[in-house]
Short mmCIF file of C-alpha atoms and ligand atoms in Angstrom, two decimals:
data_model
loop_
_atom_site.label_atom_id
_atom_site.label_comp_id
_atom_site.label_asym_id
_atom_site.label_seq_id
_atom_site.Cartn_x
_atom_site.Cartn_y
_atom_site.Cartn_z
CA MET A 232 171.06 68.49 57.56
CA LEU A 233 172.75 68.66 53.90
CA LEU A 234 174.63 65.47 53.42
CA ASP A 235 175.67 64.58 49.79
CA ASN A 236 173.38 61.45 49.97
CA TRP A 237 171.42 59.29 52.21
CA THR A 238 171.47 55.62 51.89
CA THR A 239 168.04 53.75 52.48
CA GLU A 240 169.86 51.98 55.27
CA GLN A 241 170.48 55.30 57.05
CA ILE A 242 167.06 56.62 56.44
CA ARG A 243 165.58 53.18 57.98
CA ARG A 244 167.96 53.62 60.95
CA LYS A 245 166.81 57.21 61.57
CA PHE A 246 163.02 56.21 61.26
CA ALA A 247 163.73 53.46 63.74
CA ASP A 248 165.36 55.86 66.13
CA VAL A 249 162.43 58.25 66.13
CA PHE A 250 159.51 55.63 66.22
CA GLY A 251 161.01 52.43 67.49
CA HIS A 252 160.44 50.25 64.62
CA ALA A 253 161.32 49.87 60.70
CA PRO A 254 159.43 51.73 57.92
CA GLU A 255 157.32 49.99 55.38
CA ILE A 256 158.38 51.88 52.73
CA ILE A 257 160.84 54.65 51.62
CA THR A 258 160.20 57.20 48.85
CA PHE A 259 162.40 59.89 47.30
CA ALA A 260 161.38 62.96 45.25
CA PRO A 261 164.17 65.32 43.72
CA GLY A 262 164.30 69.28 43.72
CA ARG A 263 164.36 71.00 40.49
CA ILE A 264 166.14 73.75 38.50
CA GLU A 265 164.15 76.05 36.12
CA PHE A 266 166.90 75.56 33.17
CA LEU A 267 165.15 77.89 30.61
CA GLY A 268 161.68 79.44 29.98
CA ASN A 269 161.25 82.43 32.35
CA HIS A 270 157.72 83.35 33.18
CA THR A 271 156.51 81.38 30.20
CA ASP A 272 154.28 79.03 32.24
CA TYR A 273 151.16 81.10 32.93
CA ASN A 274 151.37 82.57 29.35
CA GLY A 275 150.78 79.06 28.00
CA GLY A 276 154.39 78.46 26.79
CA PRO A 277 156.96 75.96 27.10
CA VAL A 278 159.46 75.73 30.03
CA LEU A 279 162.64 73.25 30.50
CA GLY A 280 163.54 72.19 33.87
CA ALA A 281 165.81 69.66 35.23
CA ALA A 282 165.25 67.03 38.27
CA ILE A 283 168.50 67.25 40.32
CA ASN A 284 170.45 64.86 42.30
CA ARG A 285 168.99 66.07 45.69
CA GLY A 286 165.73 65.91 47.29
CA VAL A 287 163.43 64.64 49.96
CA TRP A 288 163.24 61.19 51.39
CA VAL A 289 159.97 60.06 53.26
CA ALA A 290 160.05 56.95 55.38
CA PHE A 291 156.65 55.79 56.39
CA ALA A 292 154.75 53.04 58.43
CA ARG A 293 150.96 52.59 59.06
CA ARG A 294 149.75 52.56 62.54
CA ALA A 295 146.84 50.64 64.33
CA ASP A 296 145.48 53.81 66.08
CA SER A 297 144.15 56.79 64.13
CA ARG A 298 147.15 59.30 64.65
CA TRP A 299 149.00 60.90 62.18
CA ARG A 300 152.71 61.30 63.53
CA MET A 301 154.80 63.34 61.25
CA ALA A 302 158.62 64.22 61.94
CA SER A 303 161.24 65.97 59.96
CA ASP A 304 164.63 66.96 60.54
CA TYR A 305 165.18 69.53 57.57
CA ARG A 306 166.30 72.40 59.80
CA GLN A 307 169.95 71.82 60.98
CA GLY A 308 169.21 68.15 62.07
CA VAL A 309 166.71 69.45 64.67
CA LEU A 310 163.69 66.98 64.71
CA HIS A 311 160.25 68.83 64.36
CA THR A 312 157.38 66.71 65.24
CA VAL A 313 153.55 67.15 64.64
CA ASP A 314 151.08 64.64 65.92
CA VAL A 315 147.34 65.05 64.90
CA ALA A 316 144.19 63.01 64.97
CA ALA A 317 143.71 61.13 61.65
CA TYR A 318 141.52 63.09 59.01
CA GLU A 319 142.02 66.49 61.38
CA PHE A 320 142.87 68.75 58.25
CA VAL A 321 143.66 71.83 60.45
CA LYS A 322 146.36 74.05 58.89
CA GLN A 323 149.51 74.09 61.19
CA CYS A 324 151.36 77.30 61.79
CA GLY A 325 154.69 78.21 63.25
CA GLU A 326 157.24 75.73 63.69
CA ALA A 327 154.64 72.99 62.51
CA ALA A 328 153.89 74.79 59.39
CA TRP A 329 156.13 72.49 57.44
CA ALA A 330 153.37 69.52 58.21
CA ASN A 331 150.73 71.36 55.91
CA TYR A 332 152.90 69.83 52.73
CA PRO A 333 152.06 66.08 53.75
CA LEU A 334 148.61 67.40 55.08
CA GLY A 335 147.71 69.02 51.89
CA VAL A 336 148.54 65.76 50.15
CA LEU A 337 146.45 63.77 52.27
CA SER A 338 143.67 66.29 51.99
CA VAL A 339 143.47 66.09 48.14
CA LEU A 340 144.26 62.05 47.68
CA PRO A 341 140.52 61.17 47.76
CA ALA A 342 139.79 63.50 44.85
CA TYR A 343 142.34 61.52 42.77
CA GLY A 344 140.65 58.06 43.83
CA TYR A 345 143.26 57.21 46.32
CA SER A 346 142.55 56.14 50.06
CA VAL A 347 143.93 58.24 53.14
CA PRO A 348 145.79 56.02 55.65
CA ASP A 349 144.06 55.80 58.91
CA GLY A 350 147.01 56.09 61.24
CA PHE A 351 150.92 56.40 60.53
CA ASN A 352 154.32 57.36 61.49
CA PHE A 353 156.20 59.46 58.87
CA LEU A 354 159.78 61.04 58.66
CA ALA A 355 160.99 63.41 56.10
CA THR A 356 164.75 63.70 55.57
CA SER A 357 166.30 66.09 53.10
CA ASN A 358 169.71 67.32 51.24
CA LEU A 359 167.87 70.07 49.74
CA PRO A 360 168.07 73.70 51.11
CA VAL A 361 164.61 74.92 51.64
CA GLY A 362 163.44 78.34 50.22
CA SER A 363 166.39 78.29 47.71
CA GLY A 364 164.42 78.08 44.52
CA LEU A 365 165.08 74.30 44.22
CA SER A 366 161.54 73.52 44.99
CA SER A 367 161.96 71.61 48.36
CA SER A 368 158.08 72.00 48.72
CA ALA A 369 157.31 69.86 45.57
CA ALA A 370 159.98 67.22 46.73
CA ILE A 371 158.15 66.68 49.99
CA GLU A 372 154.81 66.70 48.42
CA LEU A 373 155.79 64.04 45.88
CA ALA A 374 157.82 61.89 48.22
CA SER A 375 154.87 62.12 50.76
CA ALA A 376 152.05 61.20 47.96
CA LEU A 377 154.05 58.36 46.76
CA ALA A 378 154.65 56.86 50.26
CA PHE A 379 150.69 57.15 51.07
CA ILE A 380 149.79 55.57 47.74
CA ALA A 381 152.49 52.91 47.17
CA VAL A 382 152.27 51.56 50.58
CA THR A 383 148.64 50.16 49.73
CA GLY A 384 150.13 48.49 46.80
CA ARG A 385 148.75 51.04 44.20
CA HIS A 386 150.60 52.86 41.55
CA CYS A 387 150.50 56.52 40.49
CA PRO A 388 151.43 57.61 37.06
CA PRO A 389 153.75 60.65 37.25
CA ASP A 390 151.25 63.12 35.74
CA ILE A 391 148.74 62.29 38.40
CA LEU A 392 151.54 62.47 40.96
CA ALA A 393 152.41 66.02 39.88
CA GLN A 394 148.82 67.17 39.85
CA ILE A 395 148.36 65.71 43.27
CA GLY A 396 151.35 67.64 44.58
CA ARG A 397 150.24 70.99 42.98
CA SER A 398 146.81 70.79 44.19
CA ALA A 399 148.11 70.22 47.79
CA GLU A 400 150.38 73.29 47.31
CA ASN A 401 147.54 75.38 45.66
CA ASP A 402 144.51 74.26 47.49
CA PHE A 403 145.84 73.49 51.14
CA VAL A 404 149.08 75.51 51.49
CA LYS A 405 147.70 77.98 49.28
CA VAL A 406 150.88 78.83 47.14
CA PRO A 407 149.63 79.61 43.53
CA CYS A 408 152.33 77.65 42.00
CA GLY A 409 152.16 76.41 38.35
CA ILE A 410 153.05 72.72 37.21
CA LEU A 411 156.85 73.19 36.62
CA ASP A 412 157.91 72.32 40.19
CA GLN A 413 156.04 69.30 40.46
CA GLY A 414 156.09 68.00 36.96
CA VAL A 415 159.82 68.12 36.81
CA SER A 416 160.22 66.38 40.07
CA ALA A 417 157.70 63.69 38.86
CA PHE A 418 159.12 63.22 35.30
CA GLY A 419 162.93 63.80 36.20
CA ARG A 420 165.39 61.63 34.33
CA SER A 421 169.18 61.40 34.79
CA ASN A 422 170.91 63.27 31.74
CA HIS A 423 167.72 64.72 30.57
CA LEU A 424 165.79 67.91 30.96
CA VAL A 425 161.96 67.87 31.29
CA HIS A 426 160.31 69.86 28.65
CA ILE A 427 156.79 71.03 29.84
CA ASP A 428 154.20 72.44 27.47
CA CYS A 429 152.24 74.51 30.08
CA ARG A 430 149.10 74.87 28.19
CA HIS A 431 148.39 71.14 27.71
CA ASN A 432 150.34 69.97 30.79
CA GLN A 433 152.30 67.70 28.45
CA PHE A 434 155.82 66.51 29.45
CA GLU A 435 158.60 65.23 27.24
CA HIS A 436 162.38 64.31 27.96
CA VAL A 437 165.11 66.19 26.09
CA ARG A 438 168.42 64.30 26.26
CA LEU A 439 171.42 66.39 27.89
CA PRO A 440 174.96 65.43 27.26
CA THR A 441 176.54 63.57 30.34
CA ASP A 442 179.50 66.02 30.87
CA VAL A 443 177.69 68.97 31.72
CA ASN A 444 176.84 70.30 35.31
CA PHE A 445 174.65 72.67 36.70
CA TRP A 446 176.08 75.20 39.32
CA ILE A 447 173.55 77.23 41.63
CA PHE A 448 174.59 80.47 43.09
CA ASN A 449 172.09 81.44 45.63
CA THR A 450 172.33 85.27 46.70
CA HIS A 451 169.42 84.88 49.41
CA THR A 452 168.21 88.12 48.48
CA LYS A 453 164.70 88.97 47.84
CA HIS A 454 162.94 92.13 46.69
CA ALA A 455 160.89 93.29 49.51
CA LEU A 456 157.77 93.69 47.07
CA VAL A 457 158.33 90.59 45.31
CA ASP A 458 154.64 89.33 45.30
CA GLY A 459 153.46 92.69 44.12
CA LEU A 460 155.96 92.55 41.46
CA TYR A 461 154.97 89.01 40.27
CA ALA A 462 151.41 90.09 40.24
CA GLY A 463 152.29 93.24 38.27
CA ARG A 464 153.99 91.23 35.64
CA HIS A 465 151.20 88.77 35.26
CA SER A 466 148.71 91.44 34.63
CA GLU A 467 150.98 93.07 32.19
CA CYS A 468 151.32 89.71 30.36
CA ARG A 469 147.45 89.42 30.23
CA GLN A 470 147.23 93.05 28.93
CA ALA A 471 149.35 92.26 26.16
CA ALA A 472 147.64 89.27 25.30
CA THR A 473 144.15 91.10 25.31
CA LEU A 474 145.64 93.82 23.19
CA LEU A 475 147.01 91.29 20.66
CA GLY A 476 143.66 89.51 20.56
CA VAL A 477 145.03 86.10 21.73
CA ALA A 478 143.94 83.98 24.59
CA THR A 479 147.59 83.61 26.05
CA LEU A 480 150.85 85.18 24.86
CA ALA A 481 152.19 81.91 23.62
CA ASP A 482 149.53 82.20 20.76
CA ALA A 483 151.16 85.55 19.31
CA THR A 484 153.89 86.11 16.88
CA PHE A 485 156.60 88.64 16.94
CA GLY A 486 155.05 90.16 13.58
CA GLN A 487 151.78 90.60 15.49
CA LEU A 488 153.43 92.37 18.37
CA GLU A 489 155.13 94.63 15.97
CA ALA A 490 151.80 95.42 14.22
CA VAL A 491 150.24 96.57 17.47
CA ARG A 492 153.15 97.95 19.69
CA SER A 493 152.52 101.48 19.10
CA LEU A 494 149.19 101.17 20.75
CA MET A 495 150.72 99.49 23.82
CA PRO A 496 152.39 100.99 26.89
CA GLU A 497 156.05 100.63 26.62
CA PRO A 498 156.35 98.36 29.67
CA VAL A 499 153.59 95.96 28.19
CA VAL A 500 155.59 95.66 24.87
CA LYS A 501 158.88 94.86 26.71
CA ARG A 502 157.16 92.09 28.94
CA ALA A 503 155.68 90.51 25.60
CA LEU A 504 158.96 90.54 24.02
CA HIS A 505 160.61 88.86 26.90
CA VAL A 506 157.83 86.17 26.83
CA LEU A 507 157.93 85.53 23.16
CA GLY A 508 161.66 85.60 23.13
CA GLU A 509 161.91 82.82 26.00
CA ILE A 510 159.51 80.81 23.93
CA ALA A 511 161.65 80.94 20.90
CA ARG A 512 164.85 80.22 23.23
CA VAL A 513 163.23 77.08 24.59
CA ARG A 514 162.48 75.89 21.04
CA GLU A 515 165.90 76.68 19.95
CA ALA A 516 167.41 75.15 22.99
CA ILE A 517 165.79 71.82 22.14
CA ALA A 518 166.88 71.91 18.57
CA SER A 519 170.35 72.58 19.67
CA LEU A 520 170.49 69.91 22.20
CA ALA A 521 169.36 67.39 19.57
CA GLU A 522 172.47 68.48 17.53
CA GLY A 523 174.62 68.43 20.78
CA ALA A 524 175.36 72.10 20.35
CA VAL A 525 175.92 72.68 24.05
CA PRO A 526 177.75 76.21 23.55
CA ARG A 527 174.86 77.35 21.57
CA VAL A 528 172.59 76.33 24.46
CA GLY A 529 174.80 78.32 26.92
CA LYS A 530 174.34 81.44 24.86
CA LEU A 531 170.65 81.02 24.92
CA LEU A 532 170.72 80.92 28.72
CA THR A 533 172.81 84.13 28.73
CA ALA A 534 170.34 85.64 26.46
CA SER A 535 167.55 84.79 28.57
CA HIS A 536 169.21 86.51 31.43
CA ARG A 537 169.77 89.67 29.14
CA SER A 538 166.13 89.72 28.31
CA SER A 539 165.22 89.50 32.21
CA GLN A 540 167.54 92.36 32.79
CA LYS A 541 166.51 94.68 30.08
CA LEU A 542 162.82 93.65 29.04
CA PHE A 543 161.06 91.72 31.95
CA GLU A 544 163.00 93.82 34.44
CA ASN A 545 162.97 91.04 36.92
CA SER A 546 166.75 90.86 37.72
CA SER A 547 168.68 92.55 40.46
CA PRO A 548 172.34 93.86 40.81
CA GLU A 549 173.46 90.86 42.58
CA LEU A 550 172.08 88.44 39.99
CA ASN A 551 173.59 90.61 37.14
CA MET A 552 176.96 90.70 38.68
CA LEU A 553 176.87 86.86 39.14
CA VAL A 554 176.02 86.36 35.55
CA ASP A 555 178.55 88.84 34.32
CA SER A 556 181.39 87.14 36.35
CA LEU A 557 180.51 83.70 35.13
CA VAL A 558 180.06 84.20 31.39
CA VAL A 559 183.77 85.34 31.06
CA ILE A 560 184.99 82.11 32.60
CA PRO A 561 186.08 79.25 30.19
CA GLY A 562 184.14 76.46 30.87
CA VAL A 563 180.96 78.13 31.67
CA TYR A 564 178.61 77.75 28.59
CA GLY A 565 176.02 80.25 29.99
CA ALA A 566 174.23 81.85 33.00
CA ARG A 567 170.93 83.12 33.90
CA LEU A 568 168.70 83.91 36.78
CA THR A 569 166.51 81.04 37.49
CA GLY A 570 163.03 81.18 38.96
CA GLY A 571 160.70 84.20 39.38
CA GLY A 572 163.66 86.90 39.67
CA PHE A 573 163.75 89.96 41.76
CA GLY A 574 166.42 88.07 43.80
CA GLY A 575 167.04 84.42 44.34
CA ALA A 576 169.52 82.36 42.45
CA VAL A 577 171.66 82.23 39.09
CA LEU A 578 172.16 78.95 37.35
CA ALA A 579 175.33 78.40 35.46
CA LEU A 580 175.64 75.66 32.73
CA THR A 581 179.22 74.31 32.68
CA GLY A 582 181.59 71.82 31.33
CA GLN A 583 184.28 69.94 33.27
CA ASP A 584 186.86 72.69 33.34
CA PHE A 585 184.56 74.69 35.78
CA GLN A 586 185.12 73.14 39.15
CA ALA A 587 184.86 74.27 42.83
CA VAL A 588 187.93 76.38 42.77
CA GLU A 589 186.47 78.57 40.04
CA ALA A 590 182.99 78.71 41.62
CA ARG A 591 184.47 79.71 44.97
CA ALA A 592 186.41 82.58 43.28
CA VAL A 593 183.09 83.77 41.82
CA GLY A 594 181.68 83.53 45.36
CA VAL A 595 184.54 85.62 46.95
CA HIS A 596 184.47 88.14 44.15
CA TYR A 597 180.65 88.78 44.82
CA SER A 598 181.15 89.14 48.44
CA HIS A 599 183.84 91.96 48.05
CA ARG A 600 180.78 93.81 46.53
CA PHE A 601 177.76 92.60 48.24
CA GLY A 602 179.26 91.48 51.70
CA ALA A 603 178.16 88.13 52.09
CA GLU A 604 179.22 84.91 49.93
CA PRO A 605 176.38 83.18 47.78
CA GLN A 606 175.41 79.66 48.68
CA ILE A 607 177.01 77.67 45.91
CA LEU A 608 175.74 74.16 44.87
CA GLN A 609 176.94 71.87 42.16
CA LEU A 610 174.09 69.82 40.87
CA ARG A 611 173.63 67.12 38.26
CA SER A 612 170.41 66.01 36.53
CA GLY A 613 168.55 63.25 38.50
CA GLU A 614 165.85 60.82 38.17
CA GLY A 615 162.22 61.65 39.09
CA ALA A 616 160.15 60.69 42.18
CA ARG A 617 160.27 57.04 43.16
CA VAL A 618 159.71 54.24 45.77
CA LEU A 619 163.18 53.09 46.85
CA ASN A 620 162.21 50.32 49.37
CA LYS A 621 159.16 48.52 50.20
CA ALA A 622 158.98 45.85 53.02
CA THR A 623 158.73 42.62 51.47
CA HIS A 624 155.47 41.33 53.18
CA LEU A 625 153.68 43.99 51.26
CA ARG A 626 152.29 43.29 47.79
P1 ADP B 925 161.26 76.12 47.85
O1 ADP B 925 160.22 75.14 47.42
O2 ADP B 925 161.86 76.87 46.80
O3 ADP B 925 162.34 75.24 48.62
P2 ADP B 925 158.98 77.08 49.54
O4 ADP B 925 159.04 78.15 50.52
O5 ADP B 925 158.04 76.61 48.51
O6 ADP B 925 160.60 76.81 48.97
O7 ADP B 925 159.05 75.64 50.36
C1 ADP B 925 159.79 75.33 51.60
C2 ADP B 925 158.87 74.76 52.71
O8 ADP B 925 158.65 73.48 52.29
C3 ADP B 925 159.74 74.81 53.97
O9 ADP B 925 159.64 75.97 54.70
C4 ADP B 925 159.02 73.62 54.72
O10 ADP B 925 157.73 74.07 55.05
C5 ADP B 925 158.66 72.67 53.52
N1 ADP B 925 159.80 71.59 53.37
C6 ADP B 925 160.65 71.45 52.32
N2 ADP B 925 161.47 70.33 52.68
C7 ADP B 925 161.02 69.75 53.62
C8 ADP B 925 161.33 68.79 54.55
N3 ADP B 925 162.38 68.04 54.11
N4 ADP B 925 160.86 68.59 55.64
C9 ADP B 925 159.85 69.32 55.99
N5 ADP B 925 159.32 70.50 55.35
C10 ADP B 925 159.99 70.61 54.29
MG1 MG B 926 158.22 75.73 46.42
#
């Protein structure tokens, strides 16, 4: 169900409709976009992300018995419910697989010093498309974790919240994601990007002008061999680091790469050039934003895409066509594939001249060549994961 926004009152009513009483707490965690820094995370480099003004709400109340009752209406407004005995950490499958995200969070809470509630009613509501590269998985993890923790009156700092979400996804759901998704959802701030130093897991805010918009054009395409392709890129980057004699590619310079490139297979040189280029572009984007030079930042986004296209070779005809169409439109500062690539979505950074009419025209143009229109979303930067509302009788 994709409404523009849910009010806490609407969430409270939905919860009461499902469970027959009011929630004790309502939390929200946003989705995120990868703004710049492609495949830099596992190479020890920096990445820039932005929390967005869409995400997942969790409404929650403890129960006296030892049942965990979880419901979500994330699929076309149909309510999916899962009811398990407390502490039964059995991985769910099929229609119930979504519950692995809150279950995963519960399974890792004790390792971070937080208690697990004995029994509860839980409702997740979302205005974030799932599987569209906007990290709905991190959003449900963080909104769940905050509800489980804050209902007991305890505080959770954003870096720990991000780690809890990532552990749930890595260790329980078994998706080997980096810290980008959860880190940005936890640290998000309106009119800011989140800069992550992936080697040290350090987070900083980078101010964004208030008059820019993000547009996502989701192709809903995915290379059939995407998992193998990611693994291949990982190992090429590792190979490059080994040949350069550094622990991670982020430790190398263009000069060092030049000196040994004749000893390296050509694809390995190209992957390393891309990663070093992305690291340089992230740094340049931060410096440009400090000067308010948004057009320069847009050019860096487009340069990132061209590097993906030619060096990392993780673009696709669909993504290239969207970028080519977008970058010639006045009001578009720049555009690039966002996320892992080999399909997925394009991000455009725009000013106020670029509006729904222009976006739609790009979609129609795309459909003439590829048959279907992309999903188009206009997004703005938003605040990170937070408690929205807590019943007053609680501490
Ligand atoms: P992405 O994180 O890019 O959206 P993922 O495949 O990593 O894609 O995560 C999507 C999965 O997360 C969904 O299939 C579902 O299992 C779970 N999920 C996301 N949002 C919700 C929600 N509001 N309610 C229940 N499950 C959700
Ligand atoms: Mg995800």
